[in-house]
Coordinates of C-alpha atoms in Angstrom, one line a residue:
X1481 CA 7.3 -26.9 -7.2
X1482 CA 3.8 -27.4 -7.3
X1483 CA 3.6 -25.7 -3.6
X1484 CA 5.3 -22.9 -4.1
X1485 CA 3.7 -22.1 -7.2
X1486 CA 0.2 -22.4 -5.2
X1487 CA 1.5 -20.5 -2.5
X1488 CA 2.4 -17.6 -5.0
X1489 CA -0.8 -17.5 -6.8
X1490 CA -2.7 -17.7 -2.8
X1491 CA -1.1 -14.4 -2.2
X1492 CA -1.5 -13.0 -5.1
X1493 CA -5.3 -13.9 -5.6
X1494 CA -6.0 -12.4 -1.6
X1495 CA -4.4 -9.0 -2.1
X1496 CA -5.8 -8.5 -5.5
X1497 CA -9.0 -9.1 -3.6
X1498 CA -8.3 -6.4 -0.9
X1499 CA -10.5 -3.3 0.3
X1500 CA -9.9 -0.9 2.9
X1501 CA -10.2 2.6 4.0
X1502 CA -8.6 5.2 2.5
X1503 CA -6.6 8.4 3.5
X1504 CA -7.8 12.0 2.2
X1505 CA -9.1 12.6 -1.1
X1506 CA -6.9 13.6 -3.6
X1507 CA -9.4 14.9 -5.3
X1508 CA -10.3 17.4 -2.8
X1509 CA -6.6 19.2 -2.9
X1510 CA -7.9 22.5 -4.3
X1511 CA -11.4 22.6 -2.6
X1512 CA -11.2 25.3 -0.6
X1513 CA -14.8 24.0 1.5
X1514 CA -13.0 20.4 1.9
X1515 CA -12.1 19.8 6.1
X1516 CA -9.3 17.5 5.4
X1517 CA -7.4 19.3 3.1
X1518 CA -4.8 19.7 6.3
X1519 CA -4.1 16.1 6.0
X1520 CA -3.1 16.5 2.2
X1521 CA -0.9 20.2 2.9
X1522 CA -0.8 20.9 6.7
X1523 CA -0.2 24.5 5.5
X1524 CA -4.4 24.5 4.0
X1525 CA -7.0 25.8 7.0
X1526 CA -10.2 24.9 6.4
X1527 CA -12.6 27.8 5.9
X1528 CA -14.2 27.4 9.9
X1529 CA -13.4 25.4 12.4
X1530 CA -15.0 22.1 12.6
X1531 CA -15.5 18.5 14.7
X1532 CA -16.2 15.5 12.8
X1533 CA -18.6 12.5 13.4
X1534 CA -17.1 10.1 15.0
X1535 CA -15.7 7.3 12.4
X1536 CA -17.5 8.9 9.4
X1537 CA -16.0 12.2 9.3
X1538 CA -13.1 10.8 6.7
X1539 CA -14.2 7.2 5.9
X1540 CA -14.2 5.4 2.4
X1541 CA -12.8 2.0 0.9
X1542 CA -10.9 1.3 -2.1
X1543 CA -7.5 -0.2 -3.4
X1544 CA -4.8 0.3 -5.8
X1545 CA -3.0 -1.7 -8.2
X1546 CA -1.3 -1.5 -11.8
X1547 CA -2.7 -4.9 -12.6
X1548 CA -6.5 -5.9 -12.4
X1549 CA -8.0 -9.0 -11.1
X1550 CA -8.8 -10.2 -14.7
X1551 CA -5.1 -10.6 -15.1
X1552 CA -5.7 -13.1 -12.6
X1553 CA -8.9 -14.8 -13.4
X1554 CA -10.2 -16.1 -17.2
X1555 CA -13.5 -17.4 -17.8
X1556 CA -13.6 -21.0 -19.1
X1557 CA -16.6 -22.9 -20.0
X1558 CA -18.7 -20.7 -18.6
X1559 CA -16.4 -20.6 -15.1
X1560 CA -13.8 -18.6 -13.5
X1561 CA -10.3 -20.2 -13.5
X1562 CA -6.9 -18.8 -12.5
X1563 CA -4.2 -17.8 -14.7
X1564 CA -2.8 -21.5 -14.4
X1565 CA -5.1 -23.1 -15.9
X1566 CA -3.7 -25.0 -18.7
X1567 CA -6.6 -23.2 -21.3
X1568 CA -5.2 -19.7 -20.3
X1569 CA -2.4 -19.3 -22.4
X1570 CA 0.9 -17.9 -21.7
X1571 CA 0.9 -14.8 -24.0
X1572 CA -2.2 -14.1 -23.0
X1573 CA -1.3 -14.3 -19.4
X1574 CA 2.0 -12.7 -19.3
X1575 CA 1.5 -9.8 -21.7
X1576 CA -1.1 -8.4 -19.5
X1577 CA 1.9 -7.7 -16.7
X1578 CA 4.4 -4.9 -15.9
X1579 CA 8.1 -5.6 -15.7
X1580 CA 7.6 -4.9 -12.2
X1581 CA 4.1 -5.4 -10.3
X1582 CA 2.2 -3.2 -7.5
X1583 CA -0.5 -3.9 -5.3
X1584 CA -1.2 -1.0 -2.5
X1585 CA -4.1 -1.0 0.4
X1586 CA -4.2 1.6 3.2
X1587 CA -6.5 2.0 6.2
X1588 CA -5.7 5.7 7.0
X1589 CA -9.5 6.0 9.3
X1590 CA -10.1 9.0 11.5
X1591 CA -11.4 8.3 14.6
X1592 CA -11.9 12.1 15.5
X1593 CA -10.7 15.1 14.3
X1594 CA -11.5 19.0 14.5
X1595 CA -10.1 22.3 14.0
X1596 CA -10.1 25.7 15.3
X1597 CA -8.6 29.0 15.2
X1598 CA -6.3 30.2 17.8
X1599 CA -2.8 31.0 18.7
X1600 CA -2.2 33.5 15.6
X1601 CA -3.7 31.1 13.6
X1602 CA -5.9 27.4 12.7
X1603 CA -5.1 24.4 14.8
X1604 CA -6.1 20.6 14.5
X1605 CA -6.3 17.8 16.4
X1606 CA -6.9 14.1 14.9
X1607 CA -7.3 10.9 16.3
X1608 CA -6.3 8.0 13.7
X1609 CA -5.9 4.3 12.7
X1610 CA -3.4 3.6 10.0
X1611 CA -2.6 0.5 8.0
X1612 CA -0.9 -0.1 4.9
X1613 CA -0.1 -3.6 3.3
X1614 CA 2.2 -3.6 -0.5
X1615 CA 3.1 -6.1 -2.7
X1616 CA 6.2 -5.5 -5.2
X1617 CA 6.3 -8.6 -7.8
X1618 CA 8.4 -8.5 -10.6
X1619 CA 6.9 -10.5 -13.8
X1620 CA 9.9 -13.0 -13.9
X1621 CA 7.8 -14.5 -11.5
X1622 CA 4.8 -15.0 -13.3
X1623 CA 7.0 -16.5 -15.9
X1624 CA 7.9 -18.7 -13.8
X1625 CA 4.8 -20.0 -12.0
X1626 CA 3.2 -19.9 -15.9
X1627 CA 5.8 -21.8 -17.7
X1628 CA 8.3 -23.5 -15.7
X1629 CA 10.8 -25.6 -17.5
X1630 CA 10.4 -24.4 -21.2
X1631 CA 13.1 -26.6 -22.7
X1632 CA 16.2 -28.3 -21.7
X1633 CA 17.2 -25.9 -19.2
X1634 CA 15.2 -22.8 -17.6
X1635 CA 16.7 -19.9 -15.8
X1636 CA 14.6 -17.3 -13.9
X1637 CA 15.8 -14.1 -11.9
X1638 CA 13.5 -12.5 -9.7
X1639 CA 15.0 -9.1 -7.7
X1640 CA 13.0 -7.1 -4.7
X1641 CA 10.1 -9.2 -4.3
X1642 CA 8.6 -7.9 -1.3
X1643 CA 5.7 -7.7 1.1
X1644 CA 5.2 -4.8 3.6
X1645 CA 2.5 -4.6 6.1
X1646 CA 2.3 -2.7 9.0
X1647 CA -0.2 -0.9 11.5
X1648 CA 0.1 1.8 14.4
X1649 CA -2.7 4.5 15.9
X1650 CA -1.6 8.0 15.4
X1651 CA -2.5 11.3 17.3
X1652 CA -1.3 14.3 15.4
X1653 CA -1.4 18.4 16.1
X1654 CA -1.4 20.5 13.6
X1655 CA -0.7 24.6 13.1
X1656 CA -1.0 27.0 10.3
X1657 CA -0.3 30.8 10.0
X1658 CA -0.1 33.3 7.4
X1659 CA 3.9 34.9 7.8
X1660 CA 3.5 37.2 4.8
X1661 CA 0.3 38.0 2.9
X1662 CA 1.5 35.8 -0.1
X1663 CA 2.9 33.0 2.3
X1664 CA 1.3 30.5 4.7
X1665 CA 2.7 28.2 6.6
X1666 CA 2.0 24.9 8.4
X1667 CA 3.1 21.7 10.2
X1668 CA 2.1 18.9 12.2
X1669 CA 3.8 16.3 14.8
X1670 CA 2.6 13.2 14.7
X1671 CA 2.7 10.9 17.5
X1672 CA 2.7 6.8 16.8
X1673 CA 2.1 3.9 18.6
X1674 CA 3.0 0.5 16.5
X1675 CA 0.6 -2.2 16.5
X1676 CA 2.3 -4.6 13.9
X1677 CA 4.9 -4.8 11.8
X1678 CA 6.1 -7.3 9.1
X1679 CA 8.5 -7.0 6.0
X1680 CA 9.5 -9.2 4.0
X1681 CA 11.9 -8.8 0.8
X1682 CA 13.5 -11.6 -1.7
X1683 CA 16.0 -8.9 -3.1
X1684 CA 17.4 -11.8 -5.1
X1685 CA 16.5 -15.0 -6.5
X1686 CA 17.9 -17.6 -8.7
X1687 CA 16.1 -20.9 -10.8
X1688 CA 17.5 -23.0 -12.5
X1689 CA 15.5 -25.7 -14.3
X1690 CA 17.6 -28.5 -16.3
X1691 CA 16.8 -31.6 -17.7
X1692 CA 19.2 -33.3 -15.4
X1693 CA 19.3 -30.7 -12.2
X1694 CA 17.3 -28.1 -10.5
X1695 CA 18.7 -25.2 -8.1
X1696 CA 17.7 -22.7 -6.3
X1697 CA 19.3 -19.8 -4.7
X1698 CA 17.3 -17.1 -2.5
X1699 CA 19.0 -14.4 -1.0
X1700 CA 16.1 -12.1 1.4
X1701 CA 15.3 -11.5 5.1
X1702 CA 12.0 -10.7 7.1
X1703 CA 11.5 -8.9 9.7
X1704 CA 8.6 -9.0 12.5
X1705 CA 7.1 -7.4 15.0
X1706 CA 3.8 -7.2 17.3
X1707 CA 4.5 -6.4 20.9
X1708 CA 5.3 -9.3 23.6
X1709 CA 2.5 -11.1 23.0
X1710 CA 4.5 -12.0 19.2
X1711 CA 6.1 -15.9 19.4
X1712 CA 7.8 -17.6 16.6
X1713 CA 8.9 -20.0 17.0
X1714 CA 11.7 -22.2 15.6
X1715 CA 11.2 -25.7 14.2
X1716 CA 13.6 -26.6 16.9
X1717 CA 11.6 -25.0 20.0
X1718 CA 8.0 -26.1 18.5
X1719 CA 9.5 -29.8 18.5
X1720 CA 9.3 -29.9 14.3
X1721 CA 10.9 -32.8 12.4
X1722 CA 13.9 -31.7 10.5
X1723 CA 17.3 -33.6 9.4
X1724 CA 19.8 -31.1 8.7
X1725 CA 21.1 -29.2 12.0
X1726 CA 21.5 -26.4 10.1
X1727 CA 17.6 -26.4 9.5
X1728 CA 16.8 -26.0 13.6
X1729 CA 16.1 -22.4 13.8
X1730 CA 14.4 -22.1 11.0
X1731 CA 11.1 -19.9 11.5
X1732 CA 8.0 -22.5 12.0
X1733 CA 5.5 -20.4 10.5
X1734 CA 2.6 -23.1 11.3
X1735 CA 3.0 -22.5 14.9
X1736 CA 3.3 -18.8 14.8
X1737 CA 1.3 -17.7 18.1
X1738 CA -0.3 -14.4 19.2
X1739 CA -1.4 -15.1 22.8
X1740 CA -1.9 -11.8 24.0
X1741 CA -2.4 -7.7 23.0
X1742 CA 1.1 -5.4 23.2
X1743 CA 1.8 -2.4 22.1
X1744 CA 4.8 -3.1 19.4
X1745 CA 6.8 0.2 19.5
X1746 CA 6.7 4.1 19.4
X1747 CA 7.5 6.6 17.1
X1748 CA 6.7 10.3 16.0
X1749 CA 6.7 11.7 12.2
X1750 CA 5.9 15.6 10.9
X1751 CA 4.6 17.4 7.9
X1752 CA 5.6 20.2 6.7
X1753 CA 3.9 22.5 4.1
X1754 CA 3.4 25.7 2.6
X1755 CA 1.6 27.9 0.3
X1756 CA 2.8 30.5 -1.9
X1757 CA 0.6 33.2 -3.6
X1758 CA 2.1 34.2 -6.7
X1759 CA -0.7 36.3 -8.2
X1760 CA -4.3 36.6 -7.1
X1761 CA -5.3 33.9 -9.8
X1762 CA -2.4 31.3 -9.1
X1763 CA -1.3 29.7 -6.1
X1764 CA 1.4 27.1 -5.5
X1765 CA 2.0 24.8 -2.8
X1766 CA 4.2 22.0 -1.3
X1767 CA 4.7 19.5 1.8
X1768 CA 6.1 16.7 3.2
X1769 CA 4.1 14.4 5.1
X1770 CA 5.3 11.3 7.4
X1771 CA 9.0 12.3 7.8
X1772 CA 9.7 9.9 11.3
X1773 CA 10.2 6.6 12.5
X1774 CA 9.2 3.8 15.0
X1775 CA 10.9 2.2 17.3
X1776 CA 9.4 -1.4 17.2
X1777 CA 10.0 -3.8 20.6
X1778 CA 10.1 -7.8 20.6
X1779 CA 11.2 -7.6 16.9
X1780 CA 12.1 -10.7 15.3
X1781 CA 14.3 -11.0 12.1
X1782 CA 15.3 -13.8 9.8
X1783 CA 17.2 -14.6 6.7
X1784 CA 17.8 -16.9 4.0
X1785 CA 20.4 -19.5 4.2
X1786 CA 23.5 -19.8 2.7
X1787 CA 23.6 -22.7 0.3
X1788 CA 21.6 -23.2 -2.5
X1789 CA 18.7 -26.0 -2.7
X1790 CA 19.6 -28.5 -6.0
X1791 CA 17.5 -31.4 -6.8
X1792 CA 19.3 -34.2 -9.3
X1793 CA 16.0 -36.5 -9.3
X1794 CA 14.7 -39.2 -7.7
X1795 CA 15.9 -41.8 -5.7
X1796 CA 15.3 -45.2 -5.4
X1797 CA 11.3 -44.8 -6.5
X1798 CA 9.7 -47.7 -5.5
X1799 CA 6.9 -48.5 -7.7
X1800 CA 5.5 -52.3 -6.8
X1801 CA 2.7 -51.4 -3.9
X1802 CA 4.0 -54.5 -2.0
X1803 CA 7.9 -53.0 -1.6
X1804 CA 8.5 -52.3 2.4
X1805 CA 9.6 -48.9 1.5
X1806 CA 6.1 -48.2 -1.0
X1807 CA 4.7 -45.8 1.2
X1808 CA 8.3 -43.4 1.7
X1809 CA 9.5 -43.5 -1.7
X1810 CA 6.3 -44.1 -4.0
X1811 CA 6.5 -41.5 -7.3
X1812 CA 3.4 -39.3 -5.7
X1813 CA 5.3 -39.1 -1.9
X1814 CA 8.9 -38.0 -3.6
X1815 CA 7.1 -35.7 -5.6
X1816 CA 5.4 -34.5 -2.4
X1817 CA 8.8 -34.4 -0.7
X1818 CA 10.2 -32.1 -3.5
X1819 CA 7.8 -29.6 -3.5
X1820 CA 8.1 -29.1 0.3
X1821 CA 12.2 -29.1 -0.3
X1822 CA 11.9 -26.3 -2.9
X1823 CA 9.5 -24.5 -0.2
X1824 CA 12.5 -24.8 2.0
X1825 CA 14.5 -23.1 -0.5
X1826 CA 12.8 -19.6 0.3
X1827 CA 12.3 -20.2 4.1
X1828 CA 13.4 -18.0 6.6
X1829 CA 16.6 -19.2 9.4
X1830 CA 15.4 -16.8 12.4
X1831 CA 18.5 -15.0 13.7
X1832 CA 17.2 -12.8 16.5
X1833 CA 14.5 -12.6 18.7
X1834 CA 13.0 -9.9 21.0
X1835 CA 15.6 -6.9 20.1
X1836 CA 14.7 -3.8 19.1
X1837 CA 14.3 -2.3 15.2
X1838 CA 13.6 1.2 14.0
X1839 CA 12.2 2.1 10.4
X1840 CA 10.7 4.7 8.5
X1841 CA 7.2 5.1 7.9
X1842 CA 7.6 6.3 4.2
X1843 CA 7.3 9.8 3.5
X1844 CA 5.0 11.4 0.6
X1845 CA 6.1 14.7 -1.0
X1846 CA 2.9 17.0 -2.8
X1847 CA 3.3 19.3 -5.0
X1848 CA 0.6 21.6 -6.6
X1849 CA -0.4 24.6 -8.0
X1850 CA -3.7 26.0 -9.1
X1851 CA -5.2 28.8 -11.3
X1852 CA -8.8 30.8 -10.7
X1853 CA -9.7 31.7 -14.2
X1854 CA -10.2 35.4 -14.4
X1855 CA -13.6 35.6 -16.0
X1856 CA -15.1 33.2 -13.7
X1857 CA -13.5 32.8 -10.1
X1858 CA -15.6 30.2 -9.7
X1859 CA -13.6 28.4 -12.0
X1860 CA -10.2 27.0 -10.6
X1861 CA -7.7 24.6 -12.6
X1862 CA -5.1 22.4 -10.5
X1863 CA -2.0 20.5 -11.3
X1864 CA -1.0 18.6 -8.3
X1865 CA 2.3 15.9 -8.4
X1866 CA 2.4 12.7 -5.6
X1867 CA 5.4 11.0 -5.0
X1868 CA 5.5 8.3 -2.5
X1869 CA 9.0 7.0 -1.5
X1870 CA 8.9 4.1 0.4
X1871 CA 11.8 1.4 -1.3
X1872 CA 10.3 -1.1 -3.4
X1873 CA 7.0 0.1 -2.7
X1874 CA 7.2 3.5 -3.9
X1875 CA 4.7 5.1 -6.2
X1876 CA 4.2 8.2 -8.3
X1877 CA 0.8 10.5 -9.7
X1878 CA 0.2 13.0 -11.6
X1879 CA -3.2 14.7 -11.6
X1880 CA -5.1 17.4 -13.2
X1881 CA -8.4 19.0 -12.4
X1882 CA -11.2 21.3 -12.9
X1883 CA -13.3 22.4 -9.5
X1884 CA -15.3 24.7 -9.4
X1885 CA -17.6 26.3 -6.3
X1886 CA -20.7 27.9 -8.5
X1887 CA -22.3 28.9 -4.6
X1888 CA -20.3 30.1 -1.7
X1889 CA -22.1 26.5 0.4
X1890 CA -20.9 23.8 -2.7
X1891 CA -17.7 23.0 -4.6
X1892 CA -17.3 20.3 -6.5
X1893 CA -14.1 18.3 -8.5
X1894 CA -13.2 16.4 -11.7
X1895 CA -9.8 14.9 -12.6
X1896 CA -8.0 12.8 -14.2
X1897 CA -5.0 10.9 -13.1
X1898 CA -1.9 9.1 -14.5
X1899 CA -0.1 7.2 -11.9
X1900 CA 2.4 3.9 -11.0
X1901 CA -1.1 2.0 -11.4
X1902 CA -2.2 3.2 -14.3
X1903 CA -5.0 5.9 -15.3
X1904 CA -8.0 7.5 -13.4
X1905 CA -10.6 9.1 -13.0
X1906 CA -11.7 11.1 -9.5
X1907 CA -14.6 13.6 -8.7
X1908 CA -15.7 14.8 -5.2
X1909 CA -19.2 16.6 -4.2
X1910 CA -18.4 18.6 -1.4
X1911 CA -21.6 20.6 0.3
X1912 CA -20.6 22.5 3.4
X1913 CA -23.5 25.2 4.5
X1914 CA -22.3 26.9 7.6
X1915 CA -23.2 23.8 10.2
X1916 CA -22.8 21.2 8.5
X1917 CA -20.6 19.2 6.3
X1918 CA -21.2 16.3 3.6
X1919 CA -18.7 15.0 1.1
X1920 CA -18.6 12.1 -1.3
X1921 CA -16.0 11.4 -3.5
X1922 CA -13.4 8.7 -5.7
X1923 CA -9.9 9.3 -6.5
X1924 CA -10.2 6.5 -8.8
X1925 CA -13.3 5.0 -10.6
X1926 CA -14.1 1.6 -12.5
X1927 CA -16.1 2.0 -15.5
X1928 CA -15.7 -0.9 -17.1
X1929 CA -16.3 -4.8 -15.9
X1930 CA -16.9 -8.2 -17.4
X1931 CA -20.2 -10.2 -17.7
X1932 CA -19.0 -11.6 -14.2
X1933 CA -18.4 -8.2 -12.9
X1934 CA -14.3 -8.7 -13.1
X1935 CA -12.9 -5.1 -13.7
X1936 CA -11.5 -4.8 -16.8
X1937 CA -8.1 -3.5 -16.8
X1938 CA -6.0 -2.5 -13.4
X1939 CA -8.1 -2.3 -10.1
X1940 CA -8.1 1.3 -9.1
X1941 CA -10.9 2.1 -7.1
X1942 CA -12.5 3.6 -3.7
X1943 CA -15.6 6.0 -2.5
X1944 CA -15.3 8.0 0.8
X1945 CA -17.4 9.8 2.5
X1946 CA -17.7 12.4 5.5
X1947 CA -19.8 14.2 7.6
X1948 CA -18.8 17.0 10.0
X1949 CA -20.0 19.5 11.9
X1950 CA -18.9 23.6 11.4
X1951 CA -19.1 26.5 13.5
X1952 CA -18.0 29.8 12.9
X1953 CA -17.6 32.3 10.6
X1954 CA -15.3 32.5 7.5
X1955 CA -12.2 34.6 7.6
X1956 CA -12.1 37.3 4.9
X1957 CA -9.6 37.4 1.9
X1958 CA -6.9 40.1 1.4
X1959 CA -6.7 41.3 -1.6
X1960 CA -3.0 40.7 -2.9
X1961 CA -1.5 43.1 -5.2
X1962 CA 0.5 40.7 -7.7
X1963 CA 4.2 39.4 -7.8
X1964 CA 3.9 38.5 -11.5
X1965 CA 2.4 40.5 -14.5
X1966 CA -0.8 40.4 -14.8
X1967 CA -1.9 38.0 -17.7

């Protein structure tokens, strides 16, 4: 138990500890001036067209979770220890946790991009990197790891535990047009080539700690994929020791080789998006963005077994150093034997190798609506509503702001967030003289940290930054006479 309570807390500990590159600023939704609003709304043209530097055009780092790494980590005389150190106690511990647990990094980089007008209206063209890698983990498991047998008998129930990673490049074009002077419209295909892909889910699991017996029953699958150059193997083809038949084509994740580069799979995804001019102060807008697939090649998948693990104790412990059987059934090698057992309670019996497998991508829905106060237009107010649906991984935010562009060359935001990880806070400083473009920005900010410079609370954070390069002039605005009353 020992192990797979390590191996827990190992993966738990590494992803809290993740950065990476984000996508585009939330932050930046109602900022007219911002270049990659397209990204966010394909229906939003920037105000002229544009080429960005390459790399640094849309570049940042940043992660997301609902719990912080200070849920993790405790100082204790005057050092950092884990959550499972006997000092830290369980309260403590386990009261800082939701029912269910998210941690979220994305690499969404942009290699190149730009945009023009043409064709009846403004077109784009980007050149991309994506990555994503979640973690769903429910706080029965924490419980677990934490307490372990508390009393004569312990049960424990853990549902969707999962782990999702995946990576692909992306080359997208992208159109928008005004179809009524109160309505513009826009959309953009996507086209994917997979890298990696790996997914793994314990939809249900069962623990049972007695006095006189322990079980274990794990019902999940994974699935994996990474082009040709992908092997896993089973214990039976890497030549590993095992003593039930059953156990031979079990995955052997210490020989897992990658021996050469291959693309993994294909796919193509498309926003959609509009925006809809109510009155000349209020606008509202919608998409959907990353509605496709890909078709991943070499895929590998596995499952759990069948039977349940149960342990009814020891056998036959030899304790005298000078029994012939000492070194296989000493106290210290049969509790080594158990943990690696219970380990082979959650392992994986591989079932196919080298098909094919298609999934979705996850697909965000946006919707927004902002207000230009009448008495300064230089004022605007936004609302703006993120769902994320992607199975256990999903996420939601809400998030209000106040921008406002005092000179036709700056626009700036502030906002406030609430979100499936908690509360935030996100500005952006956007400069964009006709020429040249600069940005920096946060959709989430850490103001608080501990004398080791933990963050306090959940870890929400990134900074991005762009520059690009404009050309052209900006399109006039049509006056609309108003659908609603004036107000």
């Amino acid at each position: 138990m020992r192990h797979l309570k390590s191996y827990f807390a190992a993966i738990l500990l590494a992803s809290a500890c993740t950065a990476s590159a984000q996508e585009a600023l939330r932050s930046a939704y109602f900022l007219e001036g911002y270049n990659y609003r397209h990204e966010l709304n394909p229906a939003f043209a920037p105000e002229r067209n544009y080429v960005s530097f390459p790399i640094l055009g849309n570049f940042g780092v940043g992660l997301n979770s609902n719990v912080g790494l200070s849920t993790f980590v405790y100082p204790i005389n005057g050092e950092l220890a884990t959550f499972m150190h006997p000092d830290v106690s369980a309260n403590e511990f386990l009261g800082k946790l939701r029912n269910v647990n998210h941690i979220k990094e994305e690499l969404d980089l942009t290699i190149l991009s730009f945009g023009f007008r043409g064709f009846g209206g403004y077109n784009t063209f980007s050149l991309g990197v994506r990555e994503t890698a979640s973690f769903s983990l429910p706080k029965d498991l924490f419980t677990f790891m934490k307490l372990g047998q508390d009393g004569p008998t312990s049960h424990y129930n853990f549902k969707n535990i999962g782990v999702n990673a995946n990576a692909m490049a992306e080359v997208a074009l992208g159109h928008s047009r005004q179809i009524l002077p109160q309505l513009r419209v826009g959309a953009k295909l996507k086209f994917l080539v997979g890298v990696a892909d790996f997914n793994a889910r314990i939809s249900n699991m069962d623990v049972t700690l007695g006095d006189e017996k322990w079980s274990v029953r794990a019902d999940g699958e994974v699935n994996i994929a990474a082009g040709n150059g992908l092997k896993v193997p089973t214990y039976a083809e890497s030549g590993k020791h095992y003593d039930n038949p059953d156990d031979a084509n079990l995955i052997d994740w210490d020989n897992l080789d990658y021996d050469s580069f291959g693309l993994g799979g294909f796919g193509a995804a498309i926003d959609l998006g509009a925006t809809y001019q109510l009155h000349p102060d209020l606008e509202i807008s919608a998409s959907v963005l990353d509605l496709g697939f890909v078709s991943w090649n070499n895929a590998v998948h596995g499952k759990t077994g069948t039977t349940s693990w149960e342990f009814d104790g020891f056998d036959k412990v030899a304790i005298d150093k000078n029994s012939p059987n000492y070194d296989t059934n000493n106290f210290d090698q049969q509790l080594e034997n158990l943990g690696n057992d219970l380990e082979d309670a959650v392992e994986f019996h591989r079932l196919s190798d080298g098909g094919s497998r298609t999934t979705g991508i996850g697909a965000t829905i946006t919707l927004g609506a902002a207000y230009t106060a009448p008495f300064y237009r230089g004022l605007k107010g936004g609302v703006l509503f993120t769902q994320r649906i992607n199975g256990v991984h999903s996420w939601t935010e809400g998030r209000i702001s106040a921008n406002v562009t005092p000179v036709k060359f700056f626009d700036a935001s502030i906002n406030y967030a609430i979100s499936t990880f908690g509360s935030s806070f996100g500005w952006i400083i956007n400069i964009h003289p006709k020429g040249f473009n600069l940005f920096l920005g946060s959709d989430f900010q850490i103001f608080k940290v501990t004398p080791q410079y933990i963050p306090v609370g959940n870890i929400n954070a990134n900074l991005q930054l762009g520059i690009n390069f404009t050309f052209g002039s900006k399109p006039k605005k049509e006056v609309l006479k108003p659908l609603l009353p004036s107000w």
